CSV table of C-alpha atoms and ligand atoms in Angstrom, one decimal:
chain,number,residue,atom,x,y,z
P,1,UNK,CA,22.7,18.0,-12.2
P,2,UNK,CA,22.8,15.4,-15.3
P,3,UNK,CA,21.9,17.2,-19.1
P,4,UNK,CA,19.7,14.3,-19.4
P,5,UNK,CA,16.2,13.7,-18.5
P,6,UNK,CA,15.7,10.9,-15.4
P,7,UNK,CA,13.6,8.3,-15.3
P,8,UNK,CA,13.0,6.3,-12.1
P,9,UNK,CA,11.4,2.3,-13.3
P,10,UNK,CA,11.0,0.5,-9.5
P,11,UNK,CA,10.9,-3.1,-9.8
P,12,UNK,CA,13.4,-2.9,-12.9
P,13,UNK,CA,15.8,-6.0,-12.4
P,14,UNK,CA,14.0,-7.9,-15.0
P,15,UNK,CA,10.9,-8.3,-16.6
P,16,UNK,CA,8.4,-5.5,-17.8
P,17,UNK,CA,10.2,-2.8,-15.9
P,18,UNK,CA,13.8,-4.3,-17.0
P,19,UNK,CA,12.4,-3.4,-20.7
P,20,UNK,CA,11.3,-0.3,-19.8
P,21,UNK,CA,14.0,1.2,-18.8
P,22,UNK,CA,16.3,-0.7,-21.5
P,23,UNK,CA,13.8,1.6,-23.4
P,24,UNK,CA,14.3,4.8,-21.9
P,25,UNK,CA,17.7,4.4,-21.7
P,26,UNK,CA,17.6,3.9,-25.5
P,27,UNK,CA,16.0,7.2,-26.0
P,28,UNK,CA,18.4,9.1,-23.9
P,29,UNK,CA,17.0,9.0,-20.3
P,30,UNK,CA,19.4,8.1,-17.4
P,31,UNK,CA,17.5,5.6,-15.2
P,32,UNK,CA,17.6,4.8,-11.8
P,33,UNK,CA,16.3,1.5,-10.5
P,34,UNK,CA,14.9,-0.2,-7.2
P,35,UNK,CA,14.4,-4.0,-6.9
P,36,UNK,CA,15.2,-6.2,-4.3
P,37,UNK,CA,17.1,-8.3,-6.2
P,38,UNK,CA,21.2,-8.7,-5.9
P,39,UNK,CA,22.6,-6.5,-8.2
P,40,UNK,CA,24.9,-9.4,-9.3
P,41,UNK,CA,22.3,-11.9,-9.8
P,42,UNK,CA,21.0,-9.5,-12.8
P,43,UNK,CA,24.1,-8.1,-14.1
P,44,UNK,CA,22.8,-9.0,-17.6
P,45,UNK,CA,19.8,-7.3,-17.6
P,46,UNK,CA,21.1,-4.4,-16.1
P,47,UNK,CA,23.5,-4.7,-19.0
P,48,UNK,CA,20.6,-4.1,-21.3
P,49,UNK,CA,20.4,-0.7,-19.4
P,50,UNK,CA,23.8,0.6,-19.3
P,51,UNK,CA,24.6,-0.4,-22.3
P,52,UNK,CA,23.3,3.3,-23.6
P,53,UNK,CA,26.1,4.6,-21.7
P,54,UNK,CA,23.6,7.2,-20.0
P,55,UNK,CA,24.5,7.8,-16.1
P,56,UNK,CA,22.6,5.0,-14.2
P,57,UNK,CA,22.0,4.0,-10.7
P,58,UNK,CA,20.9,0.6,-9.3
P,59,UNK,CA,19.1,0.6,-5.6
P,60,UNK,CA,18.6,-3.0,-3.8
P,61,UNK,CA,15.9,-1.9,-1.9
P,62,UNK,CA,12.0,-2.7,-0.9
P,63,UNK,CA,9.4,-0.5,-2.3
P,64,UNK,CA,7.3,-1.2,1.0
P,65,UNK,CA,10.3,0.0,3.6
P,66,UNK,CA,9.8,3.9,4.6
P,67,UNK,CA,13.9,3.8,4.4
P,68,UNK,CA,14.6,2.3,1.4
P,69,UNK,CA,11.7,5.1,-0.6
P,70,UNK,CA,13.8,7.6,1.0
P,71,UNK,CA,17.1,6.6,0.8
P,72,UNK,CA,16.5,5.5,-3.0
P,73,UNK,CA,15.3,9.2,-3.8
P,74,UNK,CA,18.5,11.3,-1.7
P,75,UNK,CA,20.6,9.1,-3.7
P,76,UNK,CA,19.2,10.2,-7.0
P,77,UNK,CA,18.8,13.7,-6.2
P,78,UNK,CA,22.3,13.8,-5.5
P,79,UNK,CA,23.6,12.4,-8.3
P,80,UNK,CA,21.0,13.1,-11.2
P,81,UNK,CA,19.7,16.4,-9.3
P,82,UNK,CA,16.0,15.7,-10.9
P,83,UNK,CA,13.2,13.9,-11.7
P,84,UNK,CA,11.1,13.8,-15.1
P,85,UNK,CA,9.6,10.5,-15.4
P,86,UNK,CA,8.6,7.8,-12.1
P,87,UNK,CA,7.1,4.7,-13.6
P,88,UNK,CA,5.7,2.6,-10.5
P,89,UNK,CA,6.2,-0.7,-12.0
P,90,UNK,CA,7.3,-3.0,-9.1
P,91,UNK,CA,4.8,-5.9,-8.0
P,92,UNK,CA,4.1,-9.2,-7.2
P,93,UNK,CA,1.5,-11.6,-7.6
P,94,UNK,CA,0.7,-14.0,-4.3
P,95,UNK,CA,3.0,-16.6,-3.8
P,96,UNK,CA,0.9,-19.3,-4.4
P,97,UNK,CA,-3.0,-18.8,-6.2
P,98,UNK,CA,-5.7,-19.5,-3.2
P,99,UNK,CA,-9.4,-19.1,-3.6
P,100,UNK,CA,-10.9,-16.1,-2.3
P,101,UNK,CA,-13.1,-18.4,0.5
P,102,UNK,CA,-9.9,-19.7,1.5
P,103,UNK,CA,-7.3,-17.4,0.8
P,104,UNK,CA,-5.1,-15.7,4.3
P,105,UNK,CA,-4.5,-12.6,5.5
P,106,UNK,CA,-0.9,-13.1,5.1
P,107,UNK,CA,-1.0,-13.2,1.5
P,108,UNK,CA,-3.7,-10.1,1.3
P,109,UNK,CA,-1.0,-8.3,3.4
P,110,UNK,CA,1.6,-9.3,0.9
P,111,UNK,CA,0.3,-8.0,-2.5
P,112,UNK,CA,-1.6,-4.7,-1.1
P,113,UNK,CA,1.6,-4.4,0.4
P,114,UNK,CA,3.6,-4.0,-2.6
P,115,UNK,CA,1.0,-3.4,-5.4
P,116,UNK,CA,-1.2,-0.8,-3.7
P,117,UNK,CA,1.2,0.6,-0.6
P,118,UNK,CA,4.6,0.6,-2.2
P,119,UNK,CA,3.2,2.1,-4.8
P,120,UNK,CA,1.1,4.8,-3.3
P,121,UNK,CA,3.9,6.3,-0.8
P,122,UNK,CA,6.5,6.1,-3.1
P,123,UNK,CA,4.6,8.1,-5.5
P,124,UNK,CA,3.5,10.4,-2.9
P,125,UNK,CA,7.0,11.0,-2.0
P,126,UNK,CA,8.1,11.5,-5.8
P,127,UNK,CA,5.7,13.3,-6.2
P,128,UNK,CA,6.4,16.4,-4.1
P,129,UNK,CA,10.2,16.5,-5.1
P,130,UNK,CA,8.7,16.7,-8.4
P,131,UNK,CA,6.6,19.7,-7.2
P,132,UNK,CA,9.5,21.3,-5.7
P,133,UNK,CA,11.8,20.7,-8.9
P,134,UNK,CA,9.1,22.8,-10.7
P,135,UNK,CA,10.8,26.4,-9.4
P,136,UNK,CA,14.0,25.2,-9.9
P,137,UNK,CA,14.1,23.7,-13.5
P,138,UNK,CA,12.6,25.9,-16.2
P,139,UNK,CA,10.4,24.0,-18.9
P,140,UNK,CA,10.2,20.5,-16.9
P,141,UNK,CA,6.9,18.4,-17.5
P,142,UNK,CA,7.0,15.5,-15.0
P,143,UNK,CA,5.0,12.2,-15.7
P,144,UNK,CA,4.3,9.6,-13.4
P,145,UNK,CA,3.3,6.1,-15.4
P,146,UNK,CA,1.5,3.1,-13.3
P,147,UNK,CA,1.4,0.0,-14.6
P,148,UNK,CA,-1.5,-2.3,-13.6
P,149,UNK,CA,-3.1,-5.1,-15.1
P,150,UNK,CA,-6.2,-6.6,-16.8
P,151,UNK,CA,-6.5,-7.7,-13.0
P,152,UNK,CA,-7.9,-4.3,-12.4
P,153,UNK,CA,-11.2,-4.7,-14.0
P,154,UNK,CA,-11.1,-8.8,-14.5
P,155,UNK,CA,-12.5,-11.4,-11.6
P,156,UNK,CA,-9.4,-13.9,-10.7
P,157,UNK,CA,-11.3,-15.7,-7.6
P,158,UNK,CA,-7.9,-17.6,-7.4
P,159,UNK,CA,-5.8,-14.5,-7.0
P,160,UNK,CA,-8.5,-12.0,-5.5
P,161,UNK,CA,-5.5,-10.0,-3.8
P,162,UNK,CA,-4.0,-9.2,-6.9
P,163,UNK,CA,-6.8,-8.3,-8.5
P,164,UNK,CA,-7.9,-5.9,-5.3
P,165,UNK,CA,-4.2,-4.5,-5.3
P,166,UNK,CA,-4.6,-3.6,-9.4
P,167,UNK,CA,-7.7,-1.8,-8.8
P,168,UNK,CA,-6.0,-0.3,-5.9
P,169,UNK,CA,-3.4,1.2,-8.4
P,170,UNK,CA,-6.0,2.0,-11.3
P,171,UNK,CA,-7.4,4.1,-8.0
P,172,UNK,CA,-3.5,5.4,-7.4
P,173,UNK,CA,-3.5,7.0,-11.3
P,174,UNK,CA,-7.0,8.9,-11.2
P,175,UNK,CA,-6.0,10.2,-7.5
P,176,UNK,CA,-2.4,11.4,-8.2
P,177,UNK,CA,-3.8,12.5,-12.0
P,178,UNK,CA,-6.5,14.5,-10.1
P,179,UNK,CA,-4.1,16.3,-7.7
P,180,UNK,CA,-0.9,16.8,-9.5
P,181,UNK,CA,-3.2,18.4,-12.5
P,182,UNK,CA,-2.7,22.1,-11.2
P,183,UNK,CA,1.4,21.1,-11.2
P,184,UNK,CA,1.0,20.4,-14.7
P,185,UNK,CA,2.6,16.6,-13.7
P,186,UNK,CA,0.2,14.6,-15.7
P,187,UNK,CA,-0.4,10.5,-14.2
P,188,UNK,CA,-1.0,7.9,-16.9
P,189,UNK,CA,-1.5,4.2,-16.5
P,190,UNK,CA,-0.5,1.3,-18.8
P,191,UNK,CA,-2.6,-2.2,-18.0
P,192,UNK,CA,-0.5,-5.2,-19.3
P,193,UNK,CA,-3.0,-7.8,-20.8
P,194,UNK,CA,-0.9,-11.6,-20.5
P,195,UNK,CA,3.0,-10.9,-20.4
P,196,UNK,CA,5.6,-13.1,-21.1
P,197,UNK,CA,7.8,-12.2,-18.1
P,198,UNK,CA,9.1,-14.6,-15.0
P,199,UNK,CA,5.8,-13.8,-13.3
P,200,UNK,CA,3.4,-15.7,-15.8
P,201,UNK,CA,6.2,-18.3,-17.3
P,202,UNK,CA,4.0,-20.4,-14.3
P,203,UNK,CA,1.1,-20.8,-16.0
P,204,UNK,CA,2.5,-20.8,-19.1
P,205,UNK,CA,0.8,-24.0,-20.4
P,206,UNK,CA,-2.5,-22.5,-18.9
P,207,UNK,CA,-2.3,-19.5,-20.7
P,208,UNK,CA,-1.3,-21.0,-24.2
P,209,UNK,CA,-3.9,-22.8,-24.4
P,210,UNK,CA,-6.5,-20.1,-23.9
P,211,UNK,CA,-4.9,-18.1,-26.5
P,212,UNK,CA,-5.2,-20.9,-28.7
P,213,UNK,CA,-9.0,-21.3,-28.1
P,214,UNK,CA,-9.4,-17.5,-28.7
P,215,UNK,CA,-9.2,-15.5,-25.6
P,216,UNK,CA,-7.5,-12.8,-27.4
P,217,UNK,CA,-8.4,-10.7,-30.3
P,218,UNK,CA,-5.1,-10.5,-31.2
P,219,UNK,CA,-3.5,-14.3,-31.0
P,220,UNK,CA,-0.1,-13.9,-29.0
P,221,UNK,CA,1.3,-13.5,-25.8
P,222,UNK,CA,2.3,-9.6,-24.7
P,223,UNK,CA,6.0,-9.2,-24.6
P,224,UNK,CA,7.9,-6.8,-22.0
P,225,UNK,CA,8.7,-4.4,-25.1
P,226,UNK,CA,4.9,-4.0,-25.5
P,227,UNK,CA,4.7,-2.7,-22.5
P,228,UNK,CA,8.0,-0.2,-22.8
P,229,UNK,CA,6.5,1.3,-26.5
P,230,UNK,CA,3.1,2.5,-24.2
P,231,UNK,CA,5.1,3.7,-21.7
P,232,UNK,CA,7.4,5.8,-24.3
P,233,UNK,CA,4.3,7.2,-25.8
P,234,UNK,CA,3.3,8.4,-22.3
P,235,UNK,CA,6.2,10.2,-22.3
P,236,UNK,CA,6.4,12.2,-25.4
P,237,UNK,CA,5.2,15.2,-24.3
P,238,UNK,CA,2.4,14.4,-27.2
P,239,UNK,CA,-0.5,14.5,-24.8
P,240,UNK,CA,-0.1,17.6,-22.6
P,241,UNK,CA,-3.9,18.1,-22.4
P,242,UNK,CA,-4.6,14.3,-21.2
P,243,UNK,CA,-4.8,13.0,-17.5
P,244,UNK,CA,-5.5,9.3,-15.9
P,245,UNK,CA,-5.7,8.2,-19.0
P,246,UNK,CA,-4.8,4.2,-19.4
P,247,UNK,CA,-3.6,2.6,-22.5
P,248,UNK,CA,-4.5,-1.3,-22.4
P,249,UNK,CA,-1.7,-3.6,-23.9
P,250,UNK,CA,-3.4,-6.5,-23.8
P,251,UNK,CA,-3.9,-7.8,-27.6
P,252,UNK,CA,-7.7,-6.5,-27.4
P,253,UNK,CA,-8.8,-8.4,-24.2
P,254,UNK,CA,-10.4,-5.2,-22.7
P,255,UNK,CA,-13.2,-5.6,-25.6
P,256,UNK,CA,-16.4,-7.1,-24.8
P,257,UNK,CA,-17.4,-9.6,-27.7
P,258,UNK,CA,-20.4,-11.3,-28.6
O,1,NAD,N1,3.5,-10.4,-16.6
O,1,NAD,C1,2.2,-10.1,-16.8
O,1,NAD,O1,1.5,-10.8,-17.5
O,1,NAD,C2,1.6,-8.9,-16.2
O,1,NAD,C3,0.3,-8.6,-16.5
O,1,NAD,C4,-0.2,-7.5,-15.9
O,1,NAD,C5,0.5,-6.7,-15.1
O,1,NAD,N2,1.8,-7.0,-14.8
O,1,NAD,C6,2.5,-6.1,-13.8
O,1,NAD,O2,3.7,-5.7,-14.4
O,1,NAD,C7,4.6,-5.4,-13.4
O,1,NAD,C8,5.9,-6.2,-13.7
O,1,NAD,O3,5.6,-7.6,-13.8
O,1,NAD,P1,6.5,-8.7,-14.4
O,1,NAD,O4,5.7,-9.6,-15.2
O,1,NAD,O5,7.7,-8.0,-15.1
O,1,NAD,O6,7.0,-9.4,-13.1
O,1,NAD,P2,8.4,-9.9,-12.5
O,1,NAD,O7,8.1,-10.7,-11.3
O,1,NAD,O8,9.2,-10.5,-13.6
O,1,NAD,O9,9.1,-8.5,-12.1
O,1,NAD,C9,8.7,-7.7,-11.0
O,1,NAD,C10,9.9,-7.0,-10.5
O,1,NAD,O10,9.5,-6.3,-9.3
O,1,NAD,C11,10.5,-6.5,-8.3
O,1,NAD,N3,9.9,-6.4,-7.0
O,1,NAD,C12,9.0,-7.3,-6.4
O,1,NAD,N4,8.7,-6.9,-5.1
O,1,NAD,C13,9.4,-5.7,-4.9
O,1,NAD,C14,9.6,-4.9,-3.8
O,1,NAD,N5,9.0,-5.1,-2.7
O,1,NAD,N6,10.4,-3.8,-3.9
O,1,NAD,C15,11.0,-3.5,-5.1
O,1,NAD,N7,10.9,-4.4,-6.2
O,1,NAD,C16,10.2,-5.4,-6.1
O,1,NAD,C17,10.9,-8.0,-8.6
O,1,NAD,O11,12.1,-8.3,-7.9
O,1,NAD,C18,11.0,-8.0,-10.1
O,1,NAD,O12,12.2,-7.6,-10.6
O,1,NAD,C19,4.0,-5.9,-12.1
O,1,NAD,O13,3.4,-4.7,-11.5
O,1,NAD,C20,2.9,-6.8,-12.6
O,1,NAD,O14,1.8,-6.9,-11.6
O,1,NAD,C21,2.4,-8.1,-15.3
């Protein structure tokens, strides 16, 4: 088994979950990751991982395949021997932004399948090695982190799926936080506001503009290290006592203002 703790980030070939792990590799974690990306085509960001010189492994694999959950988890059993920390950070948005009175079943299909099953049976699977590591490692405090979005709570009729699929996950933290509680494997959530990742540089123009006019309380764009400093809170051990709670990092959107 490694000395260090483990951290698995899915979806962590670039982006939010690339930064999160960067960040828990910073502070000592080794990381595994799983995105379907070619491990080649993201050498450098991977870089940004290894560079901490803590043992690492990189999975190509889909979060929605049976297989790959599995195959993904032997692998880091083997080699890392346990589990402290699964952040579910892997998702998509559609692939192209359809009203909800014309939107298909294809894309609906799509998203849930990523955002709300990928997630779900790959924490259910986590999960109970992370029960069954309990006996067997003395002092560990597993955490499971979901991130989620403003999507969750906020009415996108030109992207309904996403926004079912983030309420879907908001639903995945208060489920898991309710029945992992009696393990003592406490389920937090962190809901990005507006990110600048590869998934919003799209509607970059869009988005600029309504942060200019005031859409945020706080007058920037998120950044992928945002989203890695909640995350490291989440796992300090500082909040034993708290469950399903959510940390929004989202520059104050979440307020209502008058
Ligand atoms: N960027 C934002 O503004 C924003 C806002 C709110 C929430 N989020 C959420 O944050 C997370 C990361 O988003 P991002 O902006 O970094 O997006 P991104 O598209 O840059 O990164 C997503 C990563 O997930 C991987 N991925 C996609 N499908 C996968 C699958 N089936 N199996 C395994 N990996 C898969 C991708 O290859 C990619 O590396 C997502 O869950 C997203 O919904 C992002």
């Amino acid at each position: 088994m490694v000395d260090n703790k483990v951290a698995i980030v899915t979806g962590a070939g670039r982006g939010i979950g690339n930064a999160i792990a960067a960040q828990l590799a910073s502070e000592g974690y080794a990381t595994a990751i799983l995105d379907v990306l070619d491990e080649e085509e993201i050498a450098e960001n991977l870089e940004g991982i290894k560079k901490y010189g803590n043992p690492f492994i990189y999975f190509k694999g889909d979060i929605t395949k049976g297989t790959d959950r599995k195959n993904f988890t032997d692998k880091i059993m083997d080699e890392f021997g346990r589990i402290d920390v699964l952040v579910n950070n892997a998702g998509v948005a559609p692939k192209v932004r359809m009203d909800i009175l014309e939107t298909t079943e294809e894309s609906l299909d799509f998203v849930l399948g990523v955002n709300v099953k990928g997630t779900f049976f790959f924490t259910q699977l986590v999960a109970n090695l992370m029960i069954e590591e309990l006996d067997r490692i003395p002092n560990i405090r597993p955490k499971i982190i979901n991130i989620s979005s403003m999507s969750a709570y906020t009415s996108s009729p030109s992207r309904g799926e996403y926004c079912i699929s983030k309420a879907g996950v908001s639903m995945i933290t208060l489920l898991f936080a309710d029945r992992l509680a009696e393990y003592g494997i406490n389920v937090y959530e962190v809901r990005p506001g507006i990110i600048y990742t590869d998934m919003t540089k799209v509607v970059k123009d869009k988005y600029d503009k309504l942060i200019n006019e005031g859409l945020l309380p706080i007058k920037r764009w998120g950044y992928p290290e945002d989203i890695a400093n909640a995350v490291s809170l989440f796992c300090s051990d500082k909040l034993e006592y708290s469950t399903g709670e959510v940390i929004n990092v989202d520059g104050g959107f979440h307020i209502r203002r008058l």
